[in-house]
Short mmCIF file of N, CA, C and O in Angstrom, two decimals:
data_model
loop_
_atom_site.label_atom_id
_atom_site.label_comp_id
_atom_site.label_asym_id
_atom_site.label_seq_id
_atom_site.Cartn_x
_atom_site.Cartn_y
_atom_site.Cartn_z
N MET A 1 0.84 -1.18 0.00
CA MET A 1 0.00 0.00 0.00
C MET A 1 0.89 1.25 0.00
O MET A 1 1.85 1.33 0.74
N VAL A 2 0.53 2.20 -0.80
CA VAL A 2 1.29 3.44 -0.93
C VAL A 2 0.94 4.38 0.22
O VAL A 2 -0.24 4.57 0.54
N LYS A 3 1.98 4.95 0.83
CA LYS A 3 1.74 5.96 1.85
C LYS A 3 1.40 7.27 1.14
O LYS A 3 2.16 7.74 0.30
N ILE A 4 0.25 7.84 1.47
CA ILE A 4 -0.22 9.05 0.81
C ILE A 4 0.53 10.25 1.38
O ILE A 4 0.56 10.44 2.60
N ASP A 5 1.09 11.03 0.50
CA ASP A 5 1.83 12.23 0.88
C ASP A 5 0.90 13.25 1.54
O ASP A 5 -0.27 13.37 1.17
N LYS A 6 1.43 13.99 2.51
CA LYS A 6 0.62 15.01 3.20
C LYS A 6 0.10 16.07 2.25
O LYS A 6 -1.01 16.58 2.43
N THR A 7 0.87 16.41 1.23
CA THR A 7 0.43 17.43 0.27
C THR A 7 -0.78 16.95 -0.52
O THR A 7 -1.71 17.72 -0.75
N VAL A 8 -0.77 15.69 -0.91
CA VAL A 8 -1.92 15.12 -1.63
C VAL A 8 -3.16 15.19 -0.75
O VAL A 8 -4.24 15.59 -1.22
N LEU A 9 -3.02 14.83 0.51
CA LEU A 9 -4.17 14.88 1.43
C LEU A 9 -4.64 16.31 1.64
O LEU A 9 -5.85 16.57 1.65
N LYS A 10 -3.70 17.25 1.80
CA LYS A 10 -4.06 18.65 2.02
C LYS A 10 -4.80 19.22 0.82
O LYS A 10 -5.83 19.88 0.96
N GLU A 11 -4.28 18.96 -0.38
CA GLU A 11 -4.92 19.49 -1.59
C GLU A 11 -6.27 18.83 -1.84
O GLU A 11 -7.22 19.49 -2.26
N THR A 12 -6.37 17.54 -1.56
CA THR A 12 -7.65 16.85 -1.73
C THR A 12 -8.67 17.39 -0.73
O THR A 12 -9.84 17.58 -1.07
N ARG A 13 -8.23 17.68 0.48
CA ARG A 13 -9.12 18.27 1.49
C ARG A 13 -9.64 19.63 1.00
O ARG A 13 -10.83 19.93 1.12
N PHE A 14 -8.74 20.44 0.43
CA PHE A 14 -9.14 21.74 -0.10
C PHE A 14 -10.18 21.58 -1.21
O PHE A 14 -11.20 22.28 -1.23
N ILE A 15 -9.93 20.65 -2.12
CA ILE A 15 -10.88 20.40 -3.22
C ILE A 15 -12.20 19.88 -2.66
O ILE A 15 -13.28 20.31 -3.11
N ALA A 16 -12.15 18.99 -1.70
CA ALA A 16 -13.38 18.45 -1.11
C ALA A 16 -14.22 19.55 -0.48
O ALA A 16 -15.45 19.59 -0.66
N ILE A 17 -13.57 20.45 0.24
CA ILE A 17 -14.30 21.56 0.86
C ILE A 17 -14.93 22.44 -0.22
O ILE A 17 -16.09 22.84 -0.12
N GLY A 18 -14.17 22.72 -1.28
CA GLY A 18 -14.71 23.52 -2.38
C GLY A 18 -15.89 22.85 -3.05
O GLY A 18 -16.90 23.50 -3.35
N VAL A 19 -15.79 21.54 -3.29
CA VAL A 19 -16.88 20.80 -3.91
C VAL A 19 -18.12 20.82 -3.01
O VAL A 19 -19.25 21.02 -3.49
N ILE A 20 -17.92 20.67 -1.73
CA ILE A 20 -19.06 20.68 -0.79
C ILE A 20 -19.73 22.06 -0.78
O ILE A 20 -20.96 22.17 -0.84
N ILE A 21 -18.93 23.12 -0.72
CA ILE A 21 -19.50 24.48 -0.71
C ILE A 21 -20.27 24.74 -2.01
O ILE A 21 -21.40 25.24 -1.98
N LEU A 22 -19.67 24.40 -3.14
CA LEU A 22 -20.36 24.62 -4.42
C LEU A 22 -21.60 23.74 -4.55
O LEU A 22 -22.60 24.15 -5.13
N SER A 23 -21.54 22.55 -3.98
CA SER A 23 -22.71 21.66 -4.00
C SER A 23 -23.86 22.24 -3.18
O SER A 23 -25.01 22.20 -3.60
N VAL A 24 -23.52 22.80 -2.03
CA VAL A 24 -24.55 23.43 -1.19
C VAL A 24 -25.17 24.62 -1.94
O VAL A 24 -26.40 24.81 -1.92
N LEU A 25 -24.32 25.40 -2.60
CA LEU A 25 -24.85 26.52 -3.39
C LEU A 25 -25.78 26.03 -4.50
O LEU A 25 -26.84 26.61 -4.73
N MET A 26 -25.38 24.98 -5.18
CA MET A 26 -26.21 24.44 -6.26
C MET A 26 -27.53 23.91 -5.70
O MET A 26 -28.60 24.16 -6.27
N GLU A 27 -27.47 23.20 -4.58
CA GLU A 27 -28.70 22.70 -3.96
C GLU A 27 -29.60 23.86 -3.57
O GLU A 27 -30.82 23.79 -3.72
N SER A 28 -29.00 24.95 -3.09
CA SER A 28 -29.77 26.14 -2.70
C SER A 28 -30.51 26.74 -3.89
O SER A 28 -31.65 27.18 -3.76
N VAL A 29 -29.84 26.76 -5.03
CA VAL A 29 -30.48 27.29 -6.24
C VAL A 29 -31.71 26.44 -6.58
O VAL A 29 -32.77 26.98 -6.90
N PHE A 30 -31.58 25.13 -6.48
CA PHE A 30 -32.73 24.26 -6.76
C PHE A 30 -33.85 24.50 -5.75
O PHE A 30 -35.03 24.47 -6.11
N LEU A 31 -33.47 24.73 -4.49
CA LEU A 31 -34.49 25.03 -3.47
C LEU A 31 -35.20 26.34 -3.76
O LEU A 31 -36.43 26.43 -3.68
N ILE A 32 -34.43 27.37 -4.10
CA ILE A 32 -35.00 28.69 -4.39
C ILE A 32 -35.95 28.62 -5.59
O ILE A 32 -37.02 29.23 -5.59
N LEU A 33 -35.54 27.85 -6.60
CA LEU A 33 -36.38 27.71 -7.80
C LEU A 33 -37.52 26.71 -7.61
O LEU A 33 -38.29 26.47 -8.53
N MET A 34 -37.60 26.15 -6.41
CA MET A 34 -38.61 25.14 -6.07
C MET A 34 -38.56 23.95 -7.03
O MET A 34 -39.59 23.42 -7.44
N ARG A 35 -37.34 23.53 -7.38
CA ARG A 35 -37.12 22.38 -8.25
C ARG A 35 -36.39 21.26 -7.52
O ARG A 35 -35.99 20.28 -8.12
N TRP A 36 -36.20 21.44 -6.21
CA TRP A 36 -35.42 20.46 -5.46
C TRP A 36 -36.24 19.22 -5.20
O TRP A 36 -37.42 19.27 -4.88
N ASN A 37 -35.61 18.05 -5.36
CA ASN A 37 -36.16 16.77 -4.93
C ASN A 37 -35.00 15.82 -4.65
O ASN A 37 -33.84 16.21 -4.77
N TYR A 38 -35.29 14.61 -4.27
CA TYR A 38 -34.22 13.68 -3.89
C TYR A 38 -33.28 13.37 -5.06
O TYR A 38 -32.11 13.06 -4.85
N LYS A 39 -33.76 13.47 -6.29
CA LYS A 39 -32.92 13.21 -7.46
C LYS A 39 -31.79 14.24 -7.57
O LYS A 39 -30.69 13.93 -8.01
N VAL A 40 -32.09 15.47 -7.19
CA VAL A 40 -31.08 16.54 -7.20
C VAL A 40 -29.97 16.18 -6.22
O VAL A 40 -28.78 16.26 -6.55
N LEU A 41 -30.35 15.77 -5.03
CA LEU A 41 -29.37 15.41 -4.01
C LEU A 41 -28.54 14.20 -4.43
O LEU A 41 -27.31 14.18 -4.29
N LEU A 42 -29.20 13.16 -4.95
CA LEU A 42 -28.48 11.95 -5.35
C LEU A 42 -27.49 12.22 -6.48
O LEU A 42 -26.37 11.71 -6.46
N GLY A 43 -27.90 13.02 -7.46
CA GLY A 43 -27.00 13.36 -8.55
C GLY A 43 -25.79 14.14 -8.06
O GLY A 43 -24.65 13.90 -8.48
N ASN A 44 -26.03 15.05 -7.14
CA ASN A 44 -24.96 15.86 -6.57
C ASN A 44 -23.99 15.00 -5.78
O ASN A 44 -22.77 15.14 -5.90
N ILE A 45 -24.50 14.10 -4.97
CA ILE A 45 -23.65 13.21 -4.17
C ILE A 45 -22.82 12.32 -5.09
O ILE A 45 -21.60 12.15 -4.87
N LEU A 46 -23.45 11.75 -6.10
CA LEU A 46 -22.74 10.87 -7.04
C LEU A 46 -21.57 11.58 -7.70
O LEU A 46 -20.42 11.15 -7.60
N SER A 47 -21.84 12.67 -8.37
CA SER A 47 -20.77 13.31 -9.15
C SER A 47 -19.80 14.10 -8.28
O SER A 47 -18.62 14.20 -8.61
N GLY A 48 -20.27 14.64 -7.17
CA GLY A 48 -19.35 15.33 -6.26
C GLY A 48 -18.32 14.37 -5.69
O GLY A 48 -17.13 14.68 -5.62
N THR A 49 -18.78 13.18 -5.31
CA THR A 49 -17.88 12.16 -4.79
C THR A 49 -16.88 11.72 -5.86
O THR A 49 -15.68 11.60 -5.58
N VAL A 50 -17.35 11.51 -7.06
CA VAL A 50 -16.46 11.10 -8.15
C VAL A 50 -15.47 12.20 -8.49
O VAL A 50 -14.29 11.93 -8.77
N ALA A 51 -15.88 13.45 -8.44
CA ALA A 51 -14.98 14.57 -8.73
C ALA A 51 -13.85 14.63 -7.70
O ALA A 51 -12.68 14.82 -8.05
N ILE A 52 -14.18 14.44 -6.43
CA ILE A 52 -13.17 14.45 -5.38
C ILE A 52 -12.25 13.23 -5.53
O ILE A 52 -11.02 13.35 -5.43
N LEU A 53 -12.82 12.08 -5.79
CA LEU A 53 -12.04 10.86 -6.00
C LEU A 53 -11.09 11.02 -7.18
O LEU A 53 -9.92 10.62 -7.11
N ASN A 54 -11.56 11.62 -8.25
CA ASN A 54 -10.74 11.85 -9.44
C ASN A 54 -9.52 12.70 -9.09
O ASN A 54 -8.39 12.40 -9.47
N PHE A 55 -9.74 13.77 -8.34
CA PHE A 55 -8.63 14.64 -7.94
C PHE A 55 -7.65 13.89 -7.04
O PHE A 55 -6.44 13.99 -7.22
N PHE A 56 -8.16 13.12 -6.09
CA PHE A 56 -7.31 12.35 -5.19
C PHE A 56 -6.45 11.35 -5.97
O PHE A 56 -5.24 11.24 -5.74
N LEU A 57 -7.08 10.63 -6.89
CA LEU A 57 -6.33 9.65 -7.69
C LEU A 57 -5.27 10.33 -8.55
O LEU A 57 -4.18 9.78 -8.74
N MET A 58 -5.57 11.52 -9.05
CA MET A 58 -4.57 12.27 -9.80
C MET A 58 -3.38 12.61 -8.90
O MET A 58 -2.22 12.46 -9.29
N GLY A 59 -3.65 13.04 -7.68
CA GLY A 59 -2.59 13.36 -6.74
C GLY A 59 -1.73 12.16 -6.40
O GLY A 59 -0.49 12.26 -6.35
N VAL A 60 -2.35 11.01 -6.19
CA VAL A 60 -1.60 9.79 -5.91
C VAL A 60 -0.75 9.41 -7.11
O VAL A 60 0.40 8.99 -6.96
N THR A 61 -1.29 9.57 -8.31
CA THR A 61 -0.53 9.26 -9.52
C THR A 61 0.69 10.17 -9.66
O THR A 61 1.78 9.70 -9.99
N VAL A 62 0.51 11.45 -9.40
CA VAL A 62 1.64 12.38 -9.46
C VAL A 62 2.68 11.99 -8.42
O VAL A 62 3.89 11.99 -8.71
N GLN A 63 2.23 11.62 -7.24
CA GLN A 63 3.13 11.19 -6.18
C GLN A 63 3.98 10.00 -6.64
O GLN A 63 5.18 9.94 -6.40
N LYS A 64 3.36 9.05 -7.32
CA LYS A 64 4.09 7.88 -7.83
C LYS A 64 5.00 8.26 -8.99
O LYS A 64 6.10 7.75 -9.12
N ALA A 65 4.50 9.15 -9.86
CA ALA A 65 5.23 9.49 -11.08
C ALA A 65 6.54 10.23 -10.81
O ALA A 65 7.51 10.06 -11.54
N VAL A 66 6.59 11.03 -9.75
CA VAL A 66 7.81 11.80 -9.48
C VAL A 66 8.98 10.89 -9.08
O VAL A 66 10.14 11.30 -9.14
N LYS A 67 8.69 9.65 -8.72
CA LYS A 67 9.74 8.70 -8.34
C LYS A 67 10.26 7.90 -9.54
O LYS A 67 11.14 7.08 -9.39
N LYS A 68 9.70 8.15 -10.72
CA LYS A 68 10.09 7.40 -11.92
C LYS A 68 10.89 8.29 -12.85
O LYS A 68 10.92 9.50 -12.70
N ASP A 69 11.50 7.65 -13.85
CA ASP A 69 12.19 8.46 -14.86
C ASP A 69 11.16 9.16 -15.74
O ASP A 69 9.98 8.86 -15.68
N GLU A 70 11.63 10.09 -16.55
CA GLU A 70 10.72 10.98 -17.29
C GLU A 70 9.75 10.23 -18.19
O GLU A 70 8.55 10.53 -18.21
N LYS A 71 10.22 9.23 -18.92
CA LYS A 71 9.36 8.50 -19.85
C LYS A 71 8.32 7.67 -19.10
O LYS A 71 7.14 7.67 -19.45
N GLN A 72 8.75 6.99 -18.06
CA GLN A 72 7.82 6.19 -17.26
C GLN A 72 6.79 7.09 -16.57
O GLN A 72 5.62 6.74 -16.48
N ALA A 73 7.24 8.24 -16.09
CA ALA A 73 6.33 9.17 -15.43
C ALA A 73 5.27 9.66 -16.42
O ALA A 73 4.09 9.74 -16.08
N ALA A 74 5.69 10.01 -17.63
CA ALA A 74 4.74 10.48 -18.65
C ALA A 74 3.73 9.39 -18.98
O ALA A 74 2.53 9.67 -19.10
N ASN A 75 4.20 8.15 -19.11
CA ASN A 75 3.29 7.04 -19.40
C ASN A 75 2.33 6.79 -18.25
O ASN A 75 1.14 6.54 -18.46
N THR A 76 2.83 6.89 -17.03
CA THR A 76 1.98 6.70 -15.85
C THR A 76 0.89 7.76 -15.81
O THR A 76 -0.28 7.45 -15.58
N MET A 77 1.27 9.01 -16.04
CA MET A 77 0.29 10.10 -16.02
C MET A 77 -0.73 9.95 -17.14
O MET A 77 -1.93 10.17 -16.93
N ARG A 78 -0.27 9.58 -18.31
CA ARG A 78 -1.18 9.41 -19.46
C ARG A 78 -2.20 8.30 -19.19
O ARG A 78 -3.40 8.47 -19.44
N LEU A 79 -1.72 7.17 -18.69
CA LEU A 79 -2.61 6.05 -18.38
C LEU A 79 -3.61 6.44 -17.30
O LEU A 79 -4.81 6.16 -17.41
N SER A 80 -3.12 7.11 -16.27
CA SER A 80 -4.00 7.55 -15.18
C SER A 80 -5.09 8.49 -15.70
O SER A 80 -6.26 8.35 -15.34
N GLN A 81 -4.69 9.44 -16.54
CA GLN A 81 -5.67 10.38 -17.07
C GLN A 81 -6.72 9.66 -17.91
O GLN A 81 -7.91 9.97 -17.80
N THR A 82 -6.30 8.71 -18.70
CA THR A 82 -7.24 7.95 -19.52
C THR A 82 -8.24 7.18 -18.65
O THR A 82 -9.45 7.22 -18.89
N VAL A 83 -7.72 6.50 -17.63
CA VAL A 83 -8.60 5.71 -16.75
C VAL A 83 -9.54 6.63 -15.96
O VAL A 83 -10.74 6.34 -15.85
N ARG A 84 -9.02 7.73 -15.44
CA ARG A 84 -9.86 8.65 -14.67
C ARG A 84 -10.93 9.30 -15.54
O ARG A 84 -12.08 9.45 -15.12
N ASN A 85 -10.57 9.68 -16.78
CA ASN A 85 -11.57 10.25 -17.69
C ASN A 85 -12.63 9.22 -18.05
O ASN A 85 -13.82 9.56 -18.14
N ALA A 86 -12.22 7.97 -18.24
CA ALA A 86 -13.19 6.91 -18.53
C ALA A 86 -14.14 6.72 -17.35
O ALA A 86 -15.35 6.57 -17.52
N LEU A 87 -13.58 6.75 -16.14
CA LEU A 87 -14.41 6.63 -14.93
C LEU A 87 -15.43 7.75 -14.86
O LEU A 87 -16.62 7.52 -14.61
N MET A 88 -14.98 8.96 -15.12
CA MET A 88 -15.91 10.11 -15.06
C MET A 88 -16.96 10.01 -16.16
O MET A 88 -18.13 10.34 -15.93
N PHE A 89 -16.58 9.55 -17.33
CA PHE A 89 -17.55 9.39 -18.42
C PHE A 89 -18.60 8.33 -18.06
O PHE A 89 -19.80 8.55 -18.27
N VAL A 90 -18.15 7.21 -17.51
CA VAL A 90 -19.08 6.14 -17.13
C VAL A 90 -20.05 6.63 -16.05
O VAL A 90 -21.26 6.40 -16.14
N VAL A 91 -19.52 7.32 -15.05
CA VAL A 91 -20.38 7.84 -13.98
C VAL A 91 -21.37 8.86 -14.54
O VAL A 91 -22.56 8.83 -14.19
N ALA A 92 -20.89 9.74 -15.41
CA ALA A 92 -21.79 10.74 -16.01
C ALA A 92 -22.87 10.04 -16.84
O ALA A 92 -24.04 10.42 -16.77
N ALA A 93 -22.49 9.03 -17.60
CA ALA A 93 -23.47 8.29 -18.42
C ALA A 93 -24.50 7.59 -17.54
O ALA A 93 -25.71 7.66 -17.81
N ILE A 94 -24.05 6.96 -16.49
CA ILE A 94 -24.97 6.29 -15.56
C ILE A 94 -25.90 7.32 -14.92
O ILE A 94 -27.12 7.12 -14.84
N GLY A 95 -25.33 8.45 -14.50
CA GLY A 95 -26.13 9.49 -13.87
C GLY A 95 -27.17 10.10 -14.79
O GLY A 95 -28.27 10.42 -14.38
N VAL A 96 -26.81 10.23 -16.07
CA VAL A 96 -27.75 10.81 -17.04
C VAL A 96 -28.83 9.79 -17.41
O VAL A 96 -30.00 10.14 -17.54
N LEU A 97 -28.43 8.54 -17.55
CA LEU A 97 -29.38 7.51 -18.01
C LEU A 97 -30.27 6.96 -16.89
O LEU A 97 -31.41 6.57 -17.16
N ALA A 98 -29.77 6.92 -15.68
CA ALA A 98 -30.56 6.36 -14.57
C ALA A 98 -31.60 7.38 -14.11
O ALA A 98 -31.27 8.54 -13.86
N PRO A 99 -32.84 6.97 -14.00
CA PRO A 99 -33.91 7.91 -13.65
C PRO A 99 -33.87 8.41 -12.20
O PRO A 99 -34.62 9.32 -11.86
N ILE A 100 -33.01 7.84 -11.38
CA ILE A 100 -32.98 8.29 -9.98
C ILE A 100 -32.07 9.50 -9.76
O ILE A 100 -31.97 9.99 -8.64
N PHE A 101 -31.40 9.96 -10.81
CA PHE A 101 -30.50 11.11 -10.71
C PHE A 101 -31.00 12.27 -11.56
O PHE A 101 -31.55 12.06 -12.63
N ASN A 102 -30.78 13.48 -11.09
CA ASN A 102 -31.05 14.68 -11.87
C ASN A 102 -29.86 14.92 -12.78
O ASN A 102 -28.72 15.01 -12.32
N THR A 103 -30.10 15.04 -14.07
CA THR A 103 -29.02 15.17 -15.06
C THR A 103 -28.13 16.38 -14.79
O THR A 103 -26.91 16.28 -14.86
N ILE A 104 -28.72 17.50 -14.47
CA ILE A 104 -27.93 18.72 -14.24
C ILE A 104 -27.00 18.54 -13.05
O ILE A 104 -25.83 18.90 -13.10
N THR A 105 -27.53 17.94 -11.97
CA THR A 105 -26.70 17.78 -10.78
C THR A 105 -25.72 16.63 -10.89
O THR A 105 -24.86 16.46 -10.02
N VAL A 106 -25.83 15.85 -11.93
CA VAL A 106 -24.80 14.84 -12.21
C VAL A 106 -23.65 15.48 -12.99
O VAL A 106 -22.49 15.18 -12.72
N LEU A 107 -23.95 16.37 -13.90
CA LEU A 107 -22.92 16.92 -14.78
C LEU A 107 -22.16 18.10 -14.18
O LEU A 107 -20.93 18.17 -14.27
N ILE A 108 -22.86 19.03 -13.58
CA ILE A 108 -22.21 20.27 -13.09
C ILE A 108 -21.15 20.01 -12.02
O ILE A 108 -20.05 20.57 -12.11
N PRO A 109 -21.39 19.19 -11.00
CA PRO A 109 -20.36 18.99 -9.98
C PRO A 109 -19.05 18.40 -10.49
O PRO A 109 -18.03 18.51 -9.82
N LEU A 110 -19.06 17.79 -11.64
CA LEU A 110 -17.81 17.28 -12.20
C LEU A 110 -16.82 18.41 -12.50
O LEU A 110 -15.62 18.18 -12.59
N PHE A 111 -17.34 19.63 -12.62
CA PHE A 111 -16.49 20.80 -12.87
C PHE A 111 -16.13 21.56 -11.59
O PHE A 111 -15.34 22.50 -11.64
N PHE A 112 -16.67 21.16 -10.45
CA PHE A 112 -16.42 21.88 -9.21
C PHE A 112 -14.95 21.90 -8.79
O PHE A 112 -14.48 22.93 -8.31
N PRO A 113 -14.18 20.80 -8.97
CA PRO A 113 -12.75 20.91 -8.62
C PRO A 113 -12.03 21.97 -9.44
O PRO A 113 -11.22 22.74 -8.91
N ARG A 114 -12.33 22.06 -10.71
CA ARG A 114 -11.70 23.07 -11.57
C ARG A 114 -12.07 24.48 -11.12
O ARG A 114 -11.24 25.38 -11.09
N ILE A 115 -13.35 24.67 -10.77
CA ILE A 115 -13.80 25.98 -10.29
C ILE A 115 -13.11 26.31 -8.97
O ILE A 115 -12.67 27.44 -8.75
N THR A 116 -13.00 25.32 -8.09
CA THR A 116 -12.33 25.52 -6.81
C THR A 116 -10.88 25.93 -7.01
O THR A 116 -10.38 26.84 -6.34
N ILE A 117 -10.20 25.29 -7.95
CA ILE A 117 -8.81 25.63 -8.24
C ILE A 117 -8.71 27.06 -8.79
O ILE A 117 -7.81 27.81 -8.42
N MET A 118 -9.65 27.45 -9.64
CA MET A 118 -9.64 28.81 -10.19
C MET A 118 -9.88 29.85 -9.10
O MET A 118 -9.34 30.95 -9.16
N LEU A 119 -10.69 29.51 -8.10
CA LEU A 119 -11.01 30.45 -7.02
C LEU A 119 -9.97 30.43 -5.90
O LEU A 119 -10.00 31.28 -5.02
N ARG A 120 -9.05 29.49 -5.94
CA ARG A 120 -8.08 29.33 -4.87
C ARG A 120 -7.30 30.60 -4.53
O ARG A 120 -7.11 30.90 -3.36
N PRO A 121 -6.83 31.38 -5.52
CA PRO A 121 -6.05 32.59 -5.17
C PRO A 121 -6.82 33.55 -4.26
O PRO A 121 -6.20 34.27 -3.47
N ILE A 122 -8.12 33.56 -4.33
CA ILE A 122 -8.92 34.43 -3.49
C ILE A 122 -8.81 34.02 -2.02
O ILE A 122 -8.81 34.86 -1.12
N PHE A 123 -8.68 32.71 -1.78
CA PHE A 123 -8.69 32.18 -0.42
C PHE A 123 -7.31 31.86 0.12
O PHE A 123 -7.19 31.44 1.27
N MET A 124 -6.29 32.03 -0.69
CA MET A 124 -4.94 31.70 -0.22
C MET A 124 -4.44 32.72 0.79
O MET A 124 -4.69 33.91 0.66
N LYS A 125 -3.74 32.23 1.77
CA LYS A 125 -3.09 33.11 2.74
C LYS A 125 -1.72 33.47 2.20
O LYS A 125 -1.17 32.78 1.34
N LYS A 126 -1.13 34.51 2.71
CA LYS A 126 0.18 34.93 2.24
C LYS A 126 1.23 33.84 2.39
O LYS A 126 2.07 33.67 1.55
N ASN A 127 1.17 33.07 3.47
CA ASN A 127 2.17 32.04 3.69
C ASN A 127 1.94 30.82 2.80
O ASN A 127 2.82 29.99 2.67
N ASP A 128 0.78 30.68 2.19
CA ASP A 128 0.51 29.57 1.29
C ASP A 128 0.86 29.88 -0.16
O ASP A 128 0.77 29.02 -1.01
N LYS A 129 1.27 31.09 -0.46
CA LYS A 129 1.52 31.47 -1.85
C LYS A 129 2.69 30.72 -2.47
O LYS A 129 2.82 30.70 -3.68
N GLU A 130 3.50 30.08 -1.68
CA GLU A 130 4.65 29.37 -2.20
C GLU A 130 4.29 27.99 -2.72
O GLU A 130 5.14 27.30 -3.24
N LEU A 131 3.05 27.55 -2.56
CA LEU A 131 2.64 26.24 -3.06
C LEU A 131 2.79 26.24 -4.53
O LEU A 131 3.09 25.49 -5.26
#
């Protein structure tokens, strides 16, 4: 079993918090529009969890890749990206096709990690700028 680096855990925690905050905001919009039901929540939970897992797996892959030579590292990253994208596609397809999930709340949270990363400079402390 691979020991997970503290940086991977810290960054995944940051992404998880961002995904949760954005998920709550999205759920609030559905509540305000009076469109909320259990399908909205289930879709959000499904894709939010997969989005966080995807980021974590990417971090673990980078952690492994830095210990390899350049060619092996590139191949490891490429394979990981392919597998993770396939996982996200399968989850999105299941979420869209299964009637127990809201399509919008299955697709939008998959972008929450990217949004969280874009918003990160707003929340960074001065001592964290060296990351």
